[in-house]
mmCIF file of C-alpha atoms in Angstrom:
data_model
loop_
_atom_site.group_PDB
_atom_site.id
_atom_site.type_symbol
_atom_site.label_atom_id
_atom_site.label_comp_id
_atom_site.label_asym_id
_atom_site.label_seq_id
_atom_site.Cartn_x
_atom_site.Cartn_y
_atom_site.Cartn_z
ATOM 1 C CA MET A 169 -71.254 6.123 -45.597
ATOM 2 C CA THR A 170 -72.289 3.194 -47.586
ATOM 3 C CA ARG A 171 -74.617 4.660 -50.239
ATOM 4 C CA ASP A 172 -72.604 3.277 -52.746
ATOM 5 C CA HIS A 173 -72.866 -0.352 -50.933
ATOM 6 C CA PRO A 174 -76.334 -0.777 -48.951
ATOM 7 C CA THR A 175 -75.801 -4.520 -48.445
ATOM 8 C CA PRO A 176 -73.171 -4.919 -45.374
ATOM 9 C CA ASN A 177 -72.241 -8.404 -47.097
ATOM 10 C CA THR A 178 -70.486 -6.912 -49.652
ATOM 11 C CA PRO A 179 -67.110 -7.019 -48.489
ATOM 12 C CA ALA A 180 -66.400 -3.987 -51.038
ATOM 13 C CA GLN A 181 -67.072 -1.551 -48.556
ATOM 14 C CA ASP A 182 -62.517 -2.146 -46.870
ATOM 15 C CA PRO A 183 -60.941 0.313 -48.339
ATOM 16 C CA PRO A 184 -58.038 -0.757 -44.965
ATOM 17 C CA VAL A 185 -56.372 -2.260 -48.484
ATOM 18 C CA PRO A 186 -55.690 0.838 -50.330
ATOM 19 C CA GLU A 187 -55.058 3.170 -47.344
ATOM 20 C CA LYS A 188 -51.651 1.287 -46.589
ATOM 21 C CA PRO A 189 -49.350 2.702 -48.533
ATOM 22 C CA VAL A 190 -46.597 0.980 -49.999
ATOM 23 C CA PRO A 191 -44.468 4.290 -51.244
ATOM 24 C CA ASP A 192 -44.470 5.606 -48.133
ATOM 25 C CA ALA A 193 -42.171 2.619 -47.045
ATOM 26 C CA PRO A 194 -38.998 3.739 -48.555
ATOM 27 C CA ALA A 195 -38.734 6.686 -47.134
ATOM 28 C CA PRO A 196 -38.365 5.596 -43.087
ATOM 29 C CA GLU A 197 -36.321 2.883 -44.172
ATOM 30 C CA GLY A 198 -33.864 5.522 -46.088
ATOM 31 C CA ALA A 199 -33.441 7.852 -43.196
ATOM 32 C CA ALA A 200 -32.526 5.108 -40.653
ATOM 33 C CA PRO A 201 -29.110 4.800 -42.143
ATOM 34 C CA HIS A 202 -28.679 7.788 -40.283
ATOM 35 C CA GLY A 203 -28.653 6.699 -37.309
ATOM 36 C CA PRO A 204 -25.774 4.819 -36.413
ATOM 37 C CA ILE A 205 -23.300 7.173 -38.126
ATOM 38 C CA VAL A 206 -24.950 9.669 -34.975
ATOM 39 C CA VAL A 207 -25.679 7.877 -32.297
ATOM 40 C CA GLY A 208 -23.055 8.604 -28.908
ATOM 41 C CA ALA A 209 -22.251 11.965 -30.591
ATOM 42 C CA ALA A 210 -23.556 15.372 -29.482
ATOM 43 C CA GLY A 211 -26.276 16.675 -30.973
ATOM 44 C CA GLY A 212 -27.130 12.966 -30.784
ATOM 45 C CA THR A 213 -30.783 12.470 -33.397
ATOM 46 C CA GLU A 214 -30.935 15.178 -34.018
ATOM 47 C CA GLY A 215 -28.816 14.472 -37.122
ATOM 48 C CA ALA A 216 -30.972 11.867 -38.286
ATOM 49 C CA THR A 217 -34.165 13.947 -37.723
ATOM 50 C CA ALA A 218 -32.133 16.620 -40.388
ATOM 51 C CA GLY A 219 -31.709 13.916 -42.849
ATOM 52 C CA GLY A 220 -34.839 13.077 -42.904
ATOM 53 C CA PRO A 221 -36.380 10.831 -45.210
ATOM 54 C CA ALA A 222 -36.529 13.348 -48.170
ATOM 55 C CA CYS A 223 -32.486 14.345 -48.383
ATOM 56 C CA GLY A 224 -31.622 10.595 -49.711
ATOM 57 C CA GLY A 225 -28.802 10.158 -46.847
ATOM 58 C CA ASP A 226 -25.960 12.056 -48.189
ATOM 59 C CA ALA A 227 -23.870 15.044 -46.361
ATOM 60 C CA SER A 228 -25.163 17.851 -48.502
ATOM 61 C CA SER A 229 -28.806 16.788 -48.128
ATOM 62 C CA ARG A 230 -28.521 16.986 -44.788
ATOM 63 C CA ALA A 231 -27.027 20.165 -44.832
ATOM 64 C CA ALA A 232 -29.500 21.492 -46.995
ATOM 65 C CA GLY A 233 -32.019 19.872 -44.061
ATOM 66 C CA THR A 234 -31.014 22.473 -41.591
ATOM 67 C CA GLY A 235 -31.802 24.838 -43.527
ATOM 68 C CA THR A 236 -34.938 25.239 -40.973
ATOM 69 C CA GLY A 237 -34.545 26.944 -37.976
ATOM 70 C CA ALA A 238 -34.933 24.621 -35.793
ATOM 71 C CA GLY A 239 -32.663 22.430 -37.437
ATOM 72 C CA ARG A 240 -30.001 25.635 -37.513
ATOM 73 C CA ALA A 241 -30.857 25.373 -34.201
ATOM 74 C CA GLY A 242 -30.193 22.027 -33.328
ATOM 75 C CA ALA A 243 -27.118 22.530 -34.538
ATOM 76 C CA TRP A 244 -25.509 25.099 -33.032
ATOM 77 C CA ALA A 245 -27.491 23.295 -29.374
ATOM 78 C CA GLU A 246 -24.201 20.783 -30.662
ATOM 79 C CA LEU A 247 -22.337 22.766 -31.508
ATOM 80 C CA LEU A 248 -21.851 24.375 -27.763
ATOM 81 C CA ARG A 249 -22.604 20.913 -25.783
ATOM 82 C CA LEU A 250 -25.750 22.913 -24.517
ATOM 83 C CA PRO A 251 -26.125 20.617 -21.801
ATOM 84 C CA ALA A 252 -22.690 21.086 -20.365
ATOM 85 C CA LEU A 253 -23.365 24.642 -19.839
ATOM 86 C CA PHE A 254 -24.337 22.817 -16.477
ATOM 87 C CA THR A 255 -21.267 22.187 -15.489
ATOM 88 C CA VAL A 256 -20.567 25.206 -15.108
ATOM 89 C CA PRO A 257 -22.611 27.131 -13.092
ATOM 90 C CA GLY A 258 -20.927 25.525 -9.800
ATOM 91 C CA ASP A 259 -17.410 27.107 -10.665
ATOM 92 C CA ALA A 260 -18.580 30.771 -9.150
ATOM 93 C CA LEU A 261 -20.705 29.571 -6.556
ATOM 94 C CA ALA A 262 -18.547 26.941 -4.655
ATOM 95 C CA GLY A 263 -15.662 30.665 -5.640
ATOM 96 C CA ALA A 264 -17.994 32.548 -3.728
ATOM 97 C CA ALA A 265 -18.234 29.437 -1.004
ATOM 98 C CA ALA A 266 -14.366 29.121 -0.318
ATOM 99 C CA ALA A 267 -14.103 32.928 0.459
ATOM 100 C CA GLY A 268 -17.155 33.101 2.782
ATOM 101 C CA ALA A 269 -18.805 34.714 1.617
ATOM 102 C CA ARG A 270 -22.811 34.337 0.344
ATOM 103 C CA PRO A 271 -23.530 34.937 -3.605
ATOM 104 C CA GLY A 272 -24.960 38.400 -5.058
ATOM 105 C CA PRO A 273 -25.390 39.819 -7.919
ATOM 106 C CA ARG A 274 -21.597 40.173 -9.020
ATOM 107 C CA THR A 275 -21.713 36.136 -8.269
ATOM 108 C CA LEU A 276 -24.070 36.642 -11.468
ATOM 109 C CA LEU A 277 -22.196 38.112 -13.441
ATOM 110 C CA ALA A 278 -19.280 35.870 -12.492
ATOM 111 C CA VAL A 279 -21.965 32.694 -13.966
ATOM 112 C CA GLY A 280 -22.279 34.312 -16.886
ATOM 113 C CA SER A 281 -19.360 35.276 -17.786
ATOM 114 C CA SER A 282 -17.952 31.707 -17.187
ATOM 115 C CA LEU A 283 -20.795 30.801 -19.358
ATOM 116 C CA CYS A 284 -19.653 32.920 -21.899
ATOM 117 C CA LEU A 285 -16.016 31.790 -22.324
ATOM 118 C CA TYR A 286 -17.445 28.423 -21.729
ATOM 119 C CA GLU A 287 -19.311 28.257 -24.648
ATOM 120 C CA ALA A 288 -16.325 30.610 -26.990
ATOM 121 C CA GLY A 289 -14.010 27.898 -25.652
ATOM 122 C CA MET A 290 -17.024 25.200 -27.495
ATOM 123 C CA ALA A 291 -17.136 26.671 -30.411
ATOM 124 C CA LEU A 292 -13.553 27.068 -31.538
ATOM 125 C CA ASN A 293 -12.606 24.101 -30.265
ATOM 126 C CA ASP A 294 -14.494 22.530 -32.950
ATOM 127 C CA TRP A 295 -13.200 26.011 -35.691
ATOM 128 C CA ALA A 296 -9.943 24.787 -34.769
ATOM 129 C CA ASP A 297 -10.219 20.998 -34.789
ATOM 130 C CA ARG A 298 -12.724 20.808 -38.024
ATOM 131 C CA ALA A 299 -9.996 18.969 -40.405
ATOM 132 C CA GLU A 300 -9.470 16.383 -38.179
ATOM 133 C CA ASP A 301 -13.220 16.082 -37.474
ATOM 134 C CA ALA A 302 -13.817 15.914 -41.066
ATOM 135 C CA VAL A 303 -12.109 11.935 -40.479
ATOM 136 C CA GLU A 304 -12.839 11.597 -37.166
ATOM 137 C CA ARG A 305 -16.627 12.940 -36.075
ATOM 138 C CA PRO A 306 -17.744 13.108 -39.549
ATOM 139 C CA HIS A 307 -21.113 13.788 -38.458
ATOM 140 C CA ARG A 308 -19.938 17.712 -36.374
ATOM 141 C CA PRO A 309 -21.742 20.608 -37.360
ATOM 142 C CA LEU A 310 -18.910 21.806 -39.146
ATOM 143 C CA PRO A 311 -17.691 18.631 -40.816
ATOM 144 C CA SER A 312 -21.004 17.913 -42.133
ATOM 145 C CA GLY A 313 -21.537 20.927 -43.699
ATOM 146 C CA ARG A 314 -24.522 22.769 -40.742
ATOM 147 C CA ILE A 315 -22.713 25.372 -39.555
ATOM 148 C CA ARG A 316 -20.339 27.565 -41.731
ATOM 149 C CA PRO A 317 -16.665 27.680 -39.576
ATOM 150 C CA ALA A 318 -16.682 31.000 -40.025
ATOM 151 C CA ALA A 319 -20.018 31.379 -38.127
ATOM 152 C CA ALA A 320 -18.037 29.563 -35.817
ATOM 153 C CA LEU A 321 -15.450 31.494 -35.590
ATOM 154 C CA THR A 322 -17.466 34.750 -35.150
ATOM 155 C CA ALA A 323 -19.983 32.799 -31.423
ATOM 156 C CA ALA A 324 -15.998 32.056 -29.604
ATOM 157 C CA GLY A 325 -15.494 35.983 -30.618
ATOM 158 C CA VAL A 326 -18.329 37.171 -29.354
ATOM 159 C CA LEU A 327 -19.224 35.578 -26.917
ATOM 160 C CA THR A 328 -15.123 36.019 -25.768
ATOM 161 C CA GLY A 329 -15.822 39.830 -25.863
ATOM 162 C CA ALA A 330 -19.513 38.935 -24.372
ATOM 163 C CA GLY A 331 -18.045 37.073 -21.193
ATOM 164 C CA LEU A 332 -15.066 39.923 -20.478
ATOM 165 C CA ALA A 333 -17.471 42.826 -20.673
ATOM 166 C CA LEU A 334 -19.587 40.711 -18.442
ATOM 167 C CA ALA A 335 -16.524 40.104 -16.158
ATOM 168 C CA ALA A 336 -16.056 44.017 -16.451
ATOM 169 C CA GLY A 337 -19.283 44.470 -14.826
ATOM 170 C CA ALA A 338 -19.641 42.591 -11.324
ATOM 171 C CA GLY A 339 -15.844 44.241 -10.805
ATOM 172 C CA ARG A 340 -11.708 45.005 -11.153
ATOM 173 C CA PRO A 341 -11.009 42.359 -9.257
ATOM 174 C CA ALA A 342 -13.162 40.114 -11.853
ATOM 175 C CA LEU A 343 -11.539 41.269 -14.727
ATOM 176 C CA ALA A 344 -8.472 40.761 -13.843
ATOM 177 C CA VAL A 345 -8.898 36.835 -12.986
ATOM 178 C CA ALA A 346 -11.914 36.848 -16.273
ATOM 179 C CA THR A 347 -8.913 37.887 -19.147
ATOM 180 C CA PRO A 348 -6.231 35.092 -18.537
ATOM 181 C CA LEU A 349 -9.269 32.727 -18.686
ATOM 182 C CA ALA A 350 -10.495 33.648 -22.005
ATOM 183 C CA ALA A 351 -6.620 33.556 -22.748
ATOM 184 C CA ALA A 352 -6.554 30.555 -21.381
ATOM 185 C CA VAL A 353 -9.377 29.054 -23.136
ATOM 186 C CA TRP A 354 -8.291 30.811 -26.595
ATOM 187 C CA ALA A 355 -4.128 29.287 -26.569
ATOM 188 C CA TYR A 356 -5.683 25.652 -25.916
ATOM 189 C CA ASP A 357 -7.745 25.250 -28.651
ATOM 190 C CA LEU A 358 -6.086 26.148 -30.905
ATOM 191 C CA LYS A 359 -1.749 26.054 -29.830
ATOM 192 C CA LEU A 360 -1.947 23.692 -26.897
ATOM 193 C CA LYS A 361 -4.837 20.666 -26.880
ATOM 194 C CA HIS A 362 -2.508 18.395 -29.146
ATOM 195 C CA THR A 363 0.388 18.919 -27.031
ATOM 196 C CA PRO A 364 1.194 17.544 -23.689
ATOM 197 C CA ALA A 365 0.731 21.449 -22.083
ATOM 198 C CA GLY A 366 -3.023 20.871 -23.059
ATOM 199 C CA PRO A 367 -4.086 18.767 -20.227
ATOM 200 C CA VAL A 368 -2.806 21.408 -17.856
ATOM 201 C CA ALA A 369 -4.233 24.212 -19.747
ATOM 202 C CA MET A 370 -7.130 23.226 -19.616
ATOM 203 C CA ALA A 371 -7.266 23.276 -15.240
ATOM 204 C CA ALA A 372 -6.109 26.145 -15.227
ATOM 205 C CA ALA A 373 -9.445 27.135 -16.824
ATOM 206 C CA ARG A 374 -10.890 25.830 -14.556
ATOM 207 C CA GLY A 375 -9.544 26.266 -11.271
ATOM 208 C CA LEU A 376 -9.333 30.104 -12.317
ATOM 209 C CA ASP A 377 -13.551 30.083 -14.156
ATOM 210 C CA LEU A 378 -13.680 29.328 -9.714
ATOM 211 C CA LEU A 379 -11.573 32.100 -9.209
ATOM 212 C CA LEU A 380 -13.609 34.363 -11.007
ATOM 213 C CA GLY A 381 -16.511 33.196 -8.498
ATOM 214 C CA ALA A 382 -14.061 34.247 -5.802
ATOM 215 C CA ALA A 383 -12.834 37.697 -7.099
ATOM 216 C CA ALA A 384 -16.503 39.164 -8.055
ATOM 217 C CA THR A 385 -18.215 38.160 -5.501
ATOM 218 C CA ALA A 386 -15.721 39.027 -2.515
ATOM 219 C CA GLY A 387 -13.402 41.490 -4.154
ATOM 220 C CA GLY A 388 -10.586 38.476 -3.609
ATOM 221 C CA THR A 389 -9.108 35.415 -4.632
ATOM 222 C CA ARG A 390 -7.062 33.441 -1.948
ATOM 223 C CA ALA A 391 -9.023 32.020 0.517
ATOM 224 C CA ALA A 392 -9.986 29.840 -2.499
ATOM 225 C CA LEU A 393 -7.521 28.865 -4.019
ATOM 226 C CA PRO A 394 -7.671 25.566 -2.821
ATOM 227 C CA SER A 395 -10.810 24.677 -3.496
ATOM 228 C CA ALA A 396 -9.794 26.365 -7.424
ATOM 229 C CA ALA A 397 -6.552 23.914 -6.599
ATOM 230 C CA LEU A 398 -8.661 20.434 -6.326
ATOM 231 C CA LEU A 399 -11.173 21.710 -9.023
ATOM 232 C CA GLY A 400 -8.709 21.923 -11.515
ATOM 233 C CA SER A 401 -7.344 18.194 -11.364
ATOM 234 C CA HIS A 402 -10.288 16.474 -11.196
ATOM 235 C CA THR A 403 -10.274 18.481 -14.358
ATOM 236 C CA LEU A 404 -6.614 17.754 -14.972
ATOM 237 C CA ALA A 405 -7.398 14.102 -15.488
ATOM 238 C CA VAL A 406 -10.783 13.869 -17.751
ATOM 239 C CA THR A 407 -8.999 15.660 -20.458
ATOM 240 C CA ALA A 408 -5.938 13.555 -20.241
ATOM 241 C CA VAL A 409 -8.480 10.491 -20.163
ATOM 242 C CA SER A 410 -10.666 12.942 -23.375
ATOM 243 C CA ARG A 411 -6.860 12.820 -24.990
ATOM 244 C CA ARG A 412 -7.408 9.505 -27.361
ATOM 245 C CA GLU A 413 -11.977 9.483 -27.087
ATOM 246 C CA THR A 414 -11.792 8.699 -30.251
ATOM 247 C CA THR A 415 -8.426 6.307 -30.240
ATOM 248 C CA GLY A 416 -8.724 4.220 -26.923
ATOM 249 C CA GLY A 417 -5.507 1.735 -25.436
ATOM 250 C CA SER A 418 -4.592 4.488 -22.594
ATOM 251 C CA VAL A 419 -5.100 2.220 -19.482
ATOM 252 C CA LEU A 420 -3.275 4.902 -17.399
ATOM 253 C CA ALA A 421 -4.514 7.575 -18.281
ATOM 254 C CA PRO A 422 -7.975 5.891 -16.488
ATOM 255 C CA LEU A 423 -6.061 5.133 -13.893
ATOM 256 C CA ALA A 424 -4.877 7.939 -13.177
ATOM 257 C CA ALA A 425 -7.849 9.719 -13.483
ATOM 258 C CA LEU A 426 -9.345 7.133 -10.896
ATOM 259 C CA ALA A 427 -6.373 7.618 -8.487
ATOM 260 C CA THR A 428 -6.560 11.837 -8.572
ATOM 261 C CA THR A 429 -11.315 11.306 -8.274
ATOM 262 C CA GLY A 430 -10.211 9.291 -4.874
ATOM 263 C CA ALA A 431 -7.181 11.418 -3.631
ATOM 264 C CA LEU A 432 -9.963 13.979 -4.452
ATOM 265 C CA THR A 433 -12.544 12.782 -2.832
ATOM 266 C CA ARG A 434 -11.232 11.395 0.583
ATOM 267 C CA LEU A 435 -9.938 15.889 0.771
ATOM 268 C CA VAL A 436 -13.545 17.019 0.546
ATOM 269 C CA THR A 437 -14.701 14.706 3.056
ATOM 270 C CA HIS A 438 -12.251 15.082 5.944
ATOM 271 C CA ARG A 439 -10.848 18.326 5.747
ATOM 272 C CA ARG A 440 -12.545 22.422 5.680
ATOM 273 C CA THR A 441 -11.185 24.830 4.867
ATOM 274 C CA ARG A 442 -11.649 26.943 8.407
ATOM 275 C CA LEU A 443 -11.751 30.542 7.830
ATOM 276 C CA PRO A 444 -8.792 32.538 7.259
ATOM 277 C CA ALA A 445 -9.154 35.696 10.558
ATOM 278 C CA GLY A 446 -10.565 39.335 9.607
ATOM 279 C CA ARG A 447 -11.303 37.788 6.049
ATOM 280 C CA ARG A 448 -14.671 38.664 7.095
ATOM 281 C CA ALA A 449 -13.603 41.821 7.175
ATOM 282 C CA ALA A 450 -11.895 41.893 4.089
ATOM 283 C CA ALA A 451 -15.100 41.774 2.046
ATOM 284 C CA ALA A 452 -14.903 44.906 -0.126
ATOM 285 C CA PRO A 453 -18.332 47.631 0.891
ATOM 286 C CA GLY A 454 -20.701 47.069 -0.911
ATOM 287 C CA LEU A 455 -20.075 43.697 -1.965
ATOM 288 C CA PRO A 456 -22.636 40.800 -0.354
ATOM 289 C CA GLY A 457 -20.144 40.106 1.937
ATOM 290 C CA SER A 458 -18.688 37.170 3.914
ATOM 291 C CA SER A 459 -21.240 35.419 6.512
ATOM 292 C CA PRO A 460 -20.629 32.673 8.641
ATOM 293 C CA PRO A 461 -21.238 29.232 7.853
ATOM 294 C CA GLU A 462 -24.723 28.512 6.343
ATOM 295 C CA GLY A 463 -26.128 25.793 9.315
ATOM 296 C CA PRO A 464 -24.222 23.911 11.846
ATOM 297 C CA PRO A 465 -20.560 23.007 11.251
ATOM 298 C CA GLY A 466 -21.507 19.275 11.147
ATOM 299 C CA THR A 467 -24.559 18.942 8.458
ATOM 300 C CA ALA A 468 -22.043 21.181 6.679
ATOM 301 C CA HIS A 469 -19.863 18.157 6.917
ATOM 302 C CA THR A 470 -22.217 15.697 7.061
ATOM 303 C CA LEU A 471 -22.823 17.050 3.680
ATOM 304 C CA ALA A 472 -19.961 17.153 2.535
ATOM 305 C CA ALA A 473 -19.683 13.598 2.515
ATOM 306 C CA ALA A 474 -22.454 12.399 0.967
ATOM 307 C CA LEU A 475 -21.818 14.884 -1.690
ATOM 308 C CA GLY A 476 -18.098 13.432 -2.318
ATOM 309 C CA ALA A 477 -19.115 9.863 -1.790
ATOM 310 C CA VAL A 478 -21.254 11.108 -4.628
ATOM 311 C CA TYR A 479 -18.690 12.388 -6.612
ATOM 312 C CA ALA A 480 -16.750 9.057 -6.844
ATOM 313 C CA ALA A 481 -19.787 6.806 -7.575
ATOM 314 C CA THR A 482 -20.301 9.152 -10.765
ATOM 315 C CA ALA A 483 -16.800 8.919 -11.679
ATOM 316 C CA ALA A 484 -14.936 5.614 -10.311
ATOM 317 C CA ARG A 485 -17.074 3.661 -11.903
ATOM 318 C CA PRO A 486 -16.521 4.805 -15.635
ATOM 319 C CA TYR A 487 -12.932 5.481 -14.859
ATOM 320 C CA LEU A 488 -12.764 1.808 -13.930
ATOM 321 C CA HIS A 489 -14.153 -0.007 -17.197
ATOM 322 C CA ALA A 490 -11.570 2.179 -19.845
ATOM 323 C CA ALA A 491 -8.572 0.527 -17.479
ATOM 324 C CA LEU A 492 -9.574 -2.552 -18.221
ATOM 325 C CA ASN A 493 -10.708 -1.840 -21.607
ATOM 326 C CA PRO A 494 -9.369 1.556 -23.353
ATOM 327 C CA SER A 495 -11.426 1.576 -26.243
ATOM 328 C CA PRO A 496 -13.071 4.722 -27.579
ATOM 329 C CA PRO A 497 -16.818 3.748 -26.525
ATOM 330 C CA LEU A 498 -15.784 3.038 -22.520
ATOM 331 C CA THR A 499 -13.259 5.924 -23.059
ATOM 332 C CA GLN A 500 -16.018 8.397 -24.137
ATOM 333 C CA ARG A 501 -17.665 6.921 -21.196
ATOM 334 C CA ALA A 502 -15.153 7.740 -18.300
ATOM 335 C CA VAL A 503 -14.890 11.310 -20.471
ATOM 336 C CA GLY A 504 -18.427 11.653 -19.811
ATOM 337 C CA GLY A 505 -18.139 10.901 -16.233
ATOM 338 C CA GLY A 506 -15.883 12.809 -15.480
ATOM 339 C CA ILE A 507 -17.931 15.612 -16.904
ATOM 340 C CA ARG A 508 -21.267 15.182 -15.264
ATOM 341 C CA ALA A 509 -18.715 14.255 -11.979
ATOM 342 C CA THR A 510 -17.629 18.438 -12.162
ATOM 343 C CA ILE A 511 -21.262 18.980 -10.303
ATOM 344 C CA PRO A 512 -21.073 16.811 -7.113
ATOM 345 C CA LEU A 513 -17.590 17.924 -6.656
ATOM 346 C CA GLN A 514 -18.402 22.050 -7.283
ATOM 347 C CA ALA A 515 -21.694 21.180 -4.538
ATOM 348 C CA ALA A 516 -18.794 19.264 -2.276
ATOM 349 C CA LEU A 517 -16.351 22.186 -2.133
ATOM 350 C CA ALA A 518 -19.083 24.270 -1.266
ATOM 351 C CA ALA A 519 -20.068 21.788 1.614
ATOM 352 C CA ARG A 520 -16.725 21.245 2.249
ATOM 353 C CA SER A 521 -16.973 25.509 2.571
ATOM 354 C CA GLY A 522 -19.309 25.781 5.287
ATOM 355 C CA ALA A 523 -22.101 27.195 2.313
ATOM 356 C CA THR A 524 -24.734 24.298 2.827
ATOM 357 C CA ALA A 525 -27.767 26.436 0.667
ATOM 358 C CA THR A 526 -24.653 26.998 -1.509
ATOM 359 C CA ALA A 527 -24.068 23.213 -1.664
ATOM 360 C CA LEU A 528 -27.493 22.409 -2.427
ATOM 361 C CA LEU A 529 -28.010 24.628 -5.722
ATOM 362 C CA ILE A 530 -24.811 23.817 -7.030
ATOM 363 C CA GLY A 531 -26.465 20.132 -6.690
ATOM 364 C CA ALA A 532 -29.981 20.630 -8.192
ATOM 365 C CA LEU A 533 -27.894 21.171 -11.196
ATOM 366 C CA VAL A 534 -27.459 17.093 -11.664
ATOM 367 C CA PRO A 535 -31.187 16.575 -12.590
ATOM 368 C CA ALA A 536 -32.278 20.088 -13.853
ATOM 369 C CA GLY A 537 -28.366 19.179 -16.233
ATOM 370 C CA ARG A 538 -30.237 15.464 -16.948
ATOM 371 C CA MET A 539 -33.162 16.827 -18.540
ATOM 372 C CA PHE A 540 -32.094 19.089 -19.930
ATOM 373 C CA ALA A 541 -30.174 16.705 -21.658
ATOM 374 C CA ARG A 542 -32.934 14.208 -22.730
ATOM 375 C CA ARG A 543 -34.879 17.118 -23.471
ATOM 376 C CA ALA A 544 -32.382 18.689 -25.978
ATOM 377 C CA ALA A 545 -31.645 14.727 -27.056
ATOM 378 C CA MET A 546 -28.029 14.684 -26.528
ATOM 379 C CA ARG A 547 -26.796 11.283 -26.023
ATOM 380 C CA LYS A 548 -22.708 12.606 -24.696
ATOM 381 C CA VAL A 549 -21.122 15.172 -24.115
ATOM 382 C CA SER A 550 -16.856 15.777 -24.729
ATOM 383 C CA ILE A 551 -14.844 18.441 -23.943
ATOM 384 C CA THR A 552 -12.803 18.094 -27.048
#
């Protein structure tokens, strides 16, 4: 080791000076500007990683940087807003609970159909908004060139077909609900989003998603209509807030959402859906069928109250902040809070129907979604 310098007093044995390579310093500095551009957007730091030190910082370099498998997968994860998927299974599960039925194989098919149709809407959303995003959200996968518009549109079509096929596997009643659900998704993204009917269409889609679980599990939707109306009301409020997500300036929408949250919390925690007479016998042969409430009524009521409180705490605070200061960042946080509050609301609806085990299963999606969001490095999830 010291054969060239046998004497320990020689300072020449200190090669750490050349080991500080000054030429490497500009690389991280060149990559730094990518960070602020994508902070707060779905996909967060992935755009910075794809842009990397060797890319020099321009959009074409970032697009080229996604040629790797990891970069391409990250772009698709951002396009499809994967962490938001955790808000979807609770629709079908809450629908099954509202119908008085235990979840079964057909419920799983309904969940798969919901996931496919939801992701179809995400891909179609970015395809329809690609010109607007080029100005307001240039970091998104389509305007940044990381995903071609034709690929996003193709994905939307394939996912829609897969969702309808899964619904057909769950039975004719499920397909009868999934078909208008798919139509609502496409109509919202292509035509209704920027019209007064946009929030109503989005609310209808979410309500239909809950009814899909009821139709697949129990063969009917009537008993699940009240729960679908409550979930649709929440979605209506969130969508109304999201319309000013990039510009801010709206006080009325967050205030209305705050009032809606209070009303829904009261309805979920103080009133329970009673099973209509004869509904348990109406389950089709071979289906999981209806069942008595899971656990004592007092337990279900207590759980519904607790989950309703979680729902209110998750949604109300960001709505209030956005009402006091309707800036784009706070409006975006209000939208994110409303989306995250969907899961405890679904769980509260299941507990309100007496399905405590189903409610706990839905509630477990909250920590699972948070863990996935951290792992996927997605700082914000948006429905617009």
